[in-house]
Amino acid sequence: MENNALELKHITKSYHDGEEENTVLKDVSISIGYGEFAAIVGPSGSGKSTLLSIAGALLSPTAGEVKIGRTLLSDKNKKHWDKVRREQIGFVFQSHQLLPYLKVIDQLKLIDWLSSGKARKEQAEHAAKLLEDFGLESRLNYYPDKLSGGEKQRVAIARALMNHPDILLADEPTASLDKERGRQVVEMIRDETKKYKKAALMVTHDERILDLVDSVYRIENGEITRQR
């Protein structure tokens, strides 16, 4: 196994605004190891979401190198980015983004179907085990509208782990939750990261939960520094 699940080397991202060039990220480098839970903090507009999009193969950097597990991304093989996102990355968004017409267990089984074109018994068992890990075994056949906000976010995290990703990317996962439920969700991300030896990178404004992560990076004006 590679030492790092995610490596971003000398990442720069610029946009043209008329005749002006706006540089959002300036020579940013970070690496996240397997079993490591890292957080990125910083003010609005500092480049956090842009960096997360680049780490998730959703956005190309203007310059720099992105490596996810053993896969080096480049513009030359962009046709493979969908496969990388599907098989090597798990996403947790600010809102849970569950499909309203699918039961909880089917939210997870859909990930396997999208990856392989069929439902496999071992992945169905994996889905049930993940939901049990998150205390949702009694909610398998519930639709999202019957779940609390915290339960929905827990389903979303379990779904993100379904494809055995190298890296879990979480964009403000506590934004729609109260303090107690938000902390519980981040604790679950931490625990599952350790249990399954995955890596996790979280963007957050909530500095009260930073004691739960292994490393903290701060972005300001497009530049990144490691705080611990």
PDB file of C-alpha atoms in Angstrom, residues 55-208:
ATOM      1  CA  ALA A  55      -8.438  16.841  -4.585  1.00  0.00           C
ATOM      2  CA  GLY A  56     -11.689  15.170  -5.670  1.00  0.00           C
ATOM      3  CA  ALA A  57     -10.876  15.218  -9.399  1.00  0.00           C
ATOM      4  CA  LEU A  58     -13.751  17.628  -9.984  1.00  0.00           C
ATOM      5  CA  LEU A  59     -11.556  20.530 -11.074  1.00  0.00           C
ATOM      6  CA  SER A  60      -8.214  20.776 -12.863  1.00  0.00           C
ATOM      7  CA  PRO A  61      -5.383  22.776 -11.316  1.00  0.00           C
ATOM      8  CA  THR A  62      -3.707  25.425 -13.439  1.00  0.00           C
ATOM      9  CA  ALA A  63      -0.390  23.926 -12.380  1.00  0.00           C
ATOM     10  CA  GLY A  64       0.760  21.180 -10.045  1.00  0.00           C
ATOM     11  CA  GLU A  65       0.317  17.463  -9.490  1.00  0.00           C
ATOM     12  CA  VAL A  66      -2.559  15.455  -7.991  1.00  0.00           C
ATOM     13  CA  LYS A  67      -2.065  11.843  -6.915  1.00  0.00           C
ATOM     14  CA  ILE A  68      -4.811   9.699  -5.395  1.00  0.00           C
ATOM     15  CA  GLY A  69      -3.500   6.398  -4.112  1.00  0.00           C
ATOM     16  CA  ARG A  70      -1.348   5.139  -6.975  1.00  0.00           C
ATOM     17  CA  THR A  71      -3.195   7.169  -9.597  1.00  0.00           C
ATOM     18  CA  LEU A  72      -1.540  10.298 -10.958  1.00  0.00           C
ATOM     19  CA  LEU A  73      -4.133  12.612 -12.489  1.00  0.00           C
ATOM     20  CA  SER A  74      -3.410  14.669 -15.551  1.00  0.00           C
ATOM     21  CA  ASP A  75      -5.389  16.506 -18.209  1.00  0.00           C
ATOM     22  CA  LYS A  76      -4.177  13.900 -20.700  1.00  0.00           C
ATOM     23  CA  ASN A  77      -6.234  11.133 -19.072  1.00  0.00           C
ATOM     24  CA  LYS A  78      -9.312  13.130 -18.088  1.00  0.00           C
ATOM     25  CA  LYS A  79     -11.553  10.433 -19.542  1.00  0.00           C
ATOM     26  CA  HIS A  80     -10.453   8.283 -16.569  1.00  0.00           C
ATOM     27  CA  TRP A  81     -11.426  10.873 -13.944  1.00  0.00           C
ATOM     28  CA  ASP A  82     -14.968   9.502 -13.639  1.00  0.00           C
ATOM     29  CA  LYS A  83     -13.496   6.086 -12.817  1.00  0.00           C
ATOM     30  CA  VAL A  84     -11.176   7.628 -10.218  1.00  0.00           C
ATOM     31  CA  ARG A  85     -14.054   9.480  -8.554  1.00  0.00           C
ATOM     32  CA  ARG A  86     -16.222   6.373  -8.617  1.00  0.00           C
ATOM     33  CA  GLU A  87     -13.628   3.928  -7.290  1.00  0.00           C
ATOM     34  CA  GLN A  88     -11.078   5.885  -5.237  1.00  0.00           C
ATOM     35  CA  ILE A  89     -12.894   8.862  -3.704  1.00  0.00           C
ATOM     36  CA  GLY A  90     -15.793   9.133  -1.268  1.00  0.00           C
ATOM     37  CA  PHE A  91     -17.652  12.442  -1.041  1.00  0.00           C
ATOM     38  CA  VAL A  92     -19.611  13.863   1.902  1.00  0.00           C
ATOM     39  CA  PHE A  93     -21.312  17.160   1.101  1.00  0.00           C
ATOM     40  CA  GLN A  94     -22.758  19.969   3.242  1.00  0.00           C
ATOM     41  CA  SER A  95     -26.222  18.578   2.592  1.00  0.00           C
ATOM     42  CA  HIS A  96     -26.580  14.816   2.632  1.00  0.00           C
ATOM     43  CA  GLN A  97     -27.837  14.628  -0.981  1.00  0.00           C
ATOM     44  CA  LEU A  98     -29.702  11.374  -0.422  1.00  0.00           C
ATOM     45  CA  LEU A  99     -32.096  10.248  -3.150  1.00  0.00           C
ATOM     46  CA  PRO A 100     -35.631  10.675  -1.741  1.00  0.00           C
ATOM     47  CA  TYR A 101     -37.077   7.645  -3.544  1.00  0.00           C
ATOM     48  CA  LEU A 102     -34.488   5.127  -2.262  1.00  0.00           C
ATOM     49  CA  LYS A 103     -34.497   3.372   1.095  1.00  0.00           C
ATOM     50  CA  VAL A 104     -31.403   3.731   3.278  1.00  0.00           C
ATOM     51  CA  ILE A 105     -29.905   0.350   2.330  1.00  0.00           C
ATOM     52  CA  ASP A 106     -30.479   1.077  -1.358  1.00  0.00           C
ATOM     53  CA  GLN A 107     -28.663   4.429  -1.104  1.00  0.00           C
ATOM     54  CA  LEU A 108     -25.505   2.403  -0.431  1.00  0.00           C
ATOM     55  CA  LYS A 109     -26.192  -0.496  -2.787  1.00  0.00           C
ATOM     56  CA  LEU A 110     -26.614   1.990  -5.641  1.00  0.00           C
ATOM     57  CA  ILE A 111     -22.910   2.883  -5.356  1.00  0.00           C
ATOM     58  CA  ASP A 112     -21.965  -0.729  -6.082  1.00  0.00           C
ATOM     59  CA  TRP A 113     -24.391  -0.889  -9.002  1.00  0.00           C
ATOM     60  CA  LEU A 114     -22.910   2.278 -10.519  1.00  0.00           C
ATOM     61  CA  SER A 115     -19.400   0.836 -10.198  1.00  0.00           C
ATOM     62  CA  SER A 116     -20.021  -2.703 -11.463  1.00  0.00           C
ATOM     63  CA  GLY A 117     -23.361  -2.565 -13.282  1.00  0.00           C
ATOM     64  CA  LYS A 118     -24.784  -5.152 -10.928  1.00  0.00           C
ATOM     65  CA  ALA A 119     -25.555  -5.707  -7.268  1.00  0.00           C
ATOM     66  CA  ARG A 120     -23.099  -8.079  -5.595  1.00  0.00           C
ATOM     67  CA  LYS A 121     -23.834 -10.091  -2.473  1.00  0.00           C
ATOM     68  CA  GLU A 122     -20.569  -9.153  -0.751  1.00  0.00           C
ATOM     69  CA  GLN A 123     -21.221  -5.455  -1.305  1.00  0.00           C
ATOM     70  CA  ALA A 124     -24.768  -5.790   0.037  1.00  0.00           C
ATOM     71  CA  GLU A 125     -23.227  -7.307   3.160  1.00  0.00           C
ATOM     72  CA  HIS A 126     -20.680  -4.459   3.270  1.00  0.00           C
ATOM     73  CA  ALA A 127     -23.537  -1.929   3.072  1.00  0.00           C
ATOM     74  CA  ALA A 128     -25.359  -3.567   5.967  1.00  0.00           C
ATOM     75  CA  LYS A 129     -22.141  -3.652   8.037  1.00  0.00           C
ATOM     76  CA  LEU A 130     -21.432   0.031   7.416  1.00  0.00           C
ATOM     77  CA  LEU A 131     -24.937   1.014   8.457  1.00  0.00           C
ATOM     78  CA  GLU A 132     -24.549  -1.080  11.590  1.00  0.00           C
ATOM     79  CA  ASP A 133     -21.273   0.750  12.341  1.00  0.00           C
ATOM     80  CA  PHE A 134     -23.200   4.020  12.171  1.00  0.00           C
ATOM     81  CA  GLY A 135     -26.011   2.779  14.405  1.00  0.00           C
ATOM     82  CA  LEU A 136     -28.505   2.676  11.552  1.00  0.00           C
ATOM     83  CA  GLU A 137     -29.335  -1.026  11.475  1.00  0.00           C
ATOM     84  CA  SER A 138     -32.940  -0.246  12.457  1.00  0.00           C
ATOM     85  CA  ARG A 139     -33.264   2.283   9.612  1.00  0.00           C
ATOM     86  CA  LEU A 140     -32.345   0.073   6.640  1.00  0.00           C
ATOM     87  CA  ASN A 141     -35.799   0.259   5.065  1.00  0.00           C
ATOM     88  CA  TYR A 142     -36.547   3.887   5.923  1.00  0.00           C
ATOM     89  CA  TYR A 143     -36.834   6.596   3.296  1.00  0.00           C
ATOM     90  CA  PRO A 144     -34.827   9.819   3.872  1.00  0.00           C
ATOM     91  CA  ASP A 145     -37.887  11.848   4.863  1.00  0.00           C
ATOM     92  CA  LYS A 146     -38.273   9.612   7.927  1.00  0.00           C
ATOM     93  CA  LEU A 147     -34.721  10.274   9.162  1.00  0.00           C
ATOM     94  CA  SER A 148     -33.359  13.032  11.396  1.00  0.00           C
ATOM     95  CA  GLY A 149     -30.716  15.418  10.074  1.00  0.00           C
ATOM     96  CA  GLY A 150     -27.980  13.567  11.917  1.00  0.00           C
ATOM     97  CA  GLU A 151     -29.160  10.201  10.619  1.00  0.00           C
ATOM     98  CA  LYS A 152     -29.182  11.490   7.045  1.00  0.00           C
ATOM     99  CA  GLN A 153     -25.597  12.691   7.357  1.00  0.00           C
ATOM    100  CA  ARG A 154     -24.551   9.345   8.857  1.00  0.00           C
ATOM    101  CA  VAL A 155     -26.104   7.564   5.868  1.00  0.00           C
ATOM    102  CA  ALA A 156     -24.184   9.931   3.582  1.00  0.00           C
ATOM    103  CA  ILE A 157     -20.884   9.063   5.277  1.00  0.00           C
ATOM    104  CA  ALA A 158     -21.620   5.334   5.101  1.00  0.00           C
ATOM    105  CA  ARG A 159     -22.439   5.745   1.405  1.00  0.00           C
ATOM    106  CA  ALA A 160     -19.125   7.551   0.849  1.00  0.00           C
ATOM    107  CA  LEU A 161     -17.294   4.526   2.271  1.00  0.00           C
ATOM    108  CA  MET A 162     -19.118   1.978   0.098  1.00  0.00           C
ATOM    109  CA  ASN A 163     -16.576   1.979  -2.724  1.00  0.00           C
ATOM    110  CA  HIS A 164     -13.601   1.346  -0.380  1.00  0.00           C
ATOM    111  CA  PRO A 165     -12.089   4.733  -1.342  1.00  0.00           C
ATOM    112  CA  ASP A 166      -8.499   5.808  -0.822  1.00  0.00           C
ATOM    113  CA  ILE A 167      -9.671   9.211   0.392  1.00  0.00           C
ATOM    114  CA  LEU A 168     -12.877  10.534   1.979  1.00  0.00           C
ATOM    115  CA  LEU A 169     -13.534  14.208   1.201  1.00  0.00           C
ATOM    116  CA  ALA A 170     -15.975  16.048   3.468  1.00  0.00           C
ATOM    117  CA  ASP A 171     -17.186  19.562   2.658  1.00  0.00           C
ATOM    118  CA  GLU A 172     -18.570  21.226   5.810  1.00  0.00           C
ATOM    119  CA  PRO A 173     -20.234  17.992   7.028  1.00  0.00           C
ATOM    120  CA  THR A 174     -21.546  19.671  10.197  1.00  0.00           C
ATOM    121  CA  ALA A 175     -22.961  22.811   8.560  1.00  0.00           C
ATOM    122  CA  SER A 176     -26.617  21.773   8.855  1.00  0.00           C
ATOM    123  CA  LEU A 177     -26.319  20.136  12.290  1.00  0.00           C
ATOM    124  CA  ASP A 178     -26.373  21.422  15.856  1.00  0.00           C
ATOM    125  CA  LYS A 179     -23.191  21.299  17.937  1.00  0.00           C
ATOM    126  CA  GLU A 180     -23.809  17.901  19.526  1.00  0.00           C
ATOM    127  CA  ARG A 181     -24.898  16.097  16.367  1.00  0.00           C
ATOM    128  CA  GLY A 182     -22.164  17.771  14.359  1.00  0.00           C
ATOM    129  CA  ARG A 183     -19.526  16.507  16.760  1.00  0.00           C
ATOM    130  CA  GLN A 184     -20.990  12.999  16.633  1.00  0.00           C
ATOM    131  CA  VAL A 185     -20.768  12.997  12.834  1.00  0.00           C
ATOM    132  CA  VAL A 186     -17.125  14.080  12.854  1.00  0.00           C
ATOM    133  CA  GLU A 187     -16.329  11.456  15.500  1.00  0.00           C
ATOM    134  CA  MET A 188     -17.811   8.854  13.163  1.00  0.00           C
ATOM    135  CA  ILE A 189     -15.684  10.062  10.254  1.00  0.00           C
ATOM    136  CA  ARG A 190     -12.631   9.790  12.491  1.00  0.00           C
ATOM    137  CA  ASP A 191     -13.534   6.339  13.773  1.00  0.00           C
ATOM    138  CA  GLU A 192     -14.257   4.902  10.329  1.00  0.00           C
ATOM    139  CA  THR A 193     -11.068   6.442   8.924  1.00  0.00           C
ATOM    140  CA  LYS A 194      -9.063   4.594  11.571  1.00  0.00           C
ATOM    141  CA  LYS A 195     -11.059   1.365  11.384  1.00  0.00           C
ATOM    142  CA  TYR A 196     -10.818   0.951   7.618  1.00  0.00           C
ATOM    143  CA  LYS A 197      -7.371   2.585   7.263  1.00  0.00           C
ATOM    144  CA  LYS A 198      -8.722   5.229   4.903  1.00  0.00           C
ATOM    145  CA  ALA A 199      -7.726   8.868   4.684  1.00  0.00           C
ATOM    146  CA  ALA A 200     -10.099  11.765   5.239  1.00  0.00           C
ATOM    147  CA  LEU A 201      -9.848  15.455   4.387  1.00  0.00           C
ATOM    148  CA  MET A 202     -12.485  17.802   5.795  1.00  0.00           C
ATOM    149  CA  VAL A 203     -13.154  21.454   5.038  1.00  0.00           C
ATOM    150  CA  THR A 204     -14.781  23.148   8.009  1.00  0.00           C
ATOM    151  CA  HIS A 205     -15.537  26.501   9.622  1.00  0.00           C
ATOM    152  CA  ASP A 206     -16.179  24.814  12.978  1.00  0.00           C
ATOM    153  CA  GLU A 207     -12.931  25.008  14.929  1.00  0.00           C
ATOM    154  CA  ARG A 208     -14.582  23.392  17.977  1.00  0.00           C
TER     155      ARG A 208
END
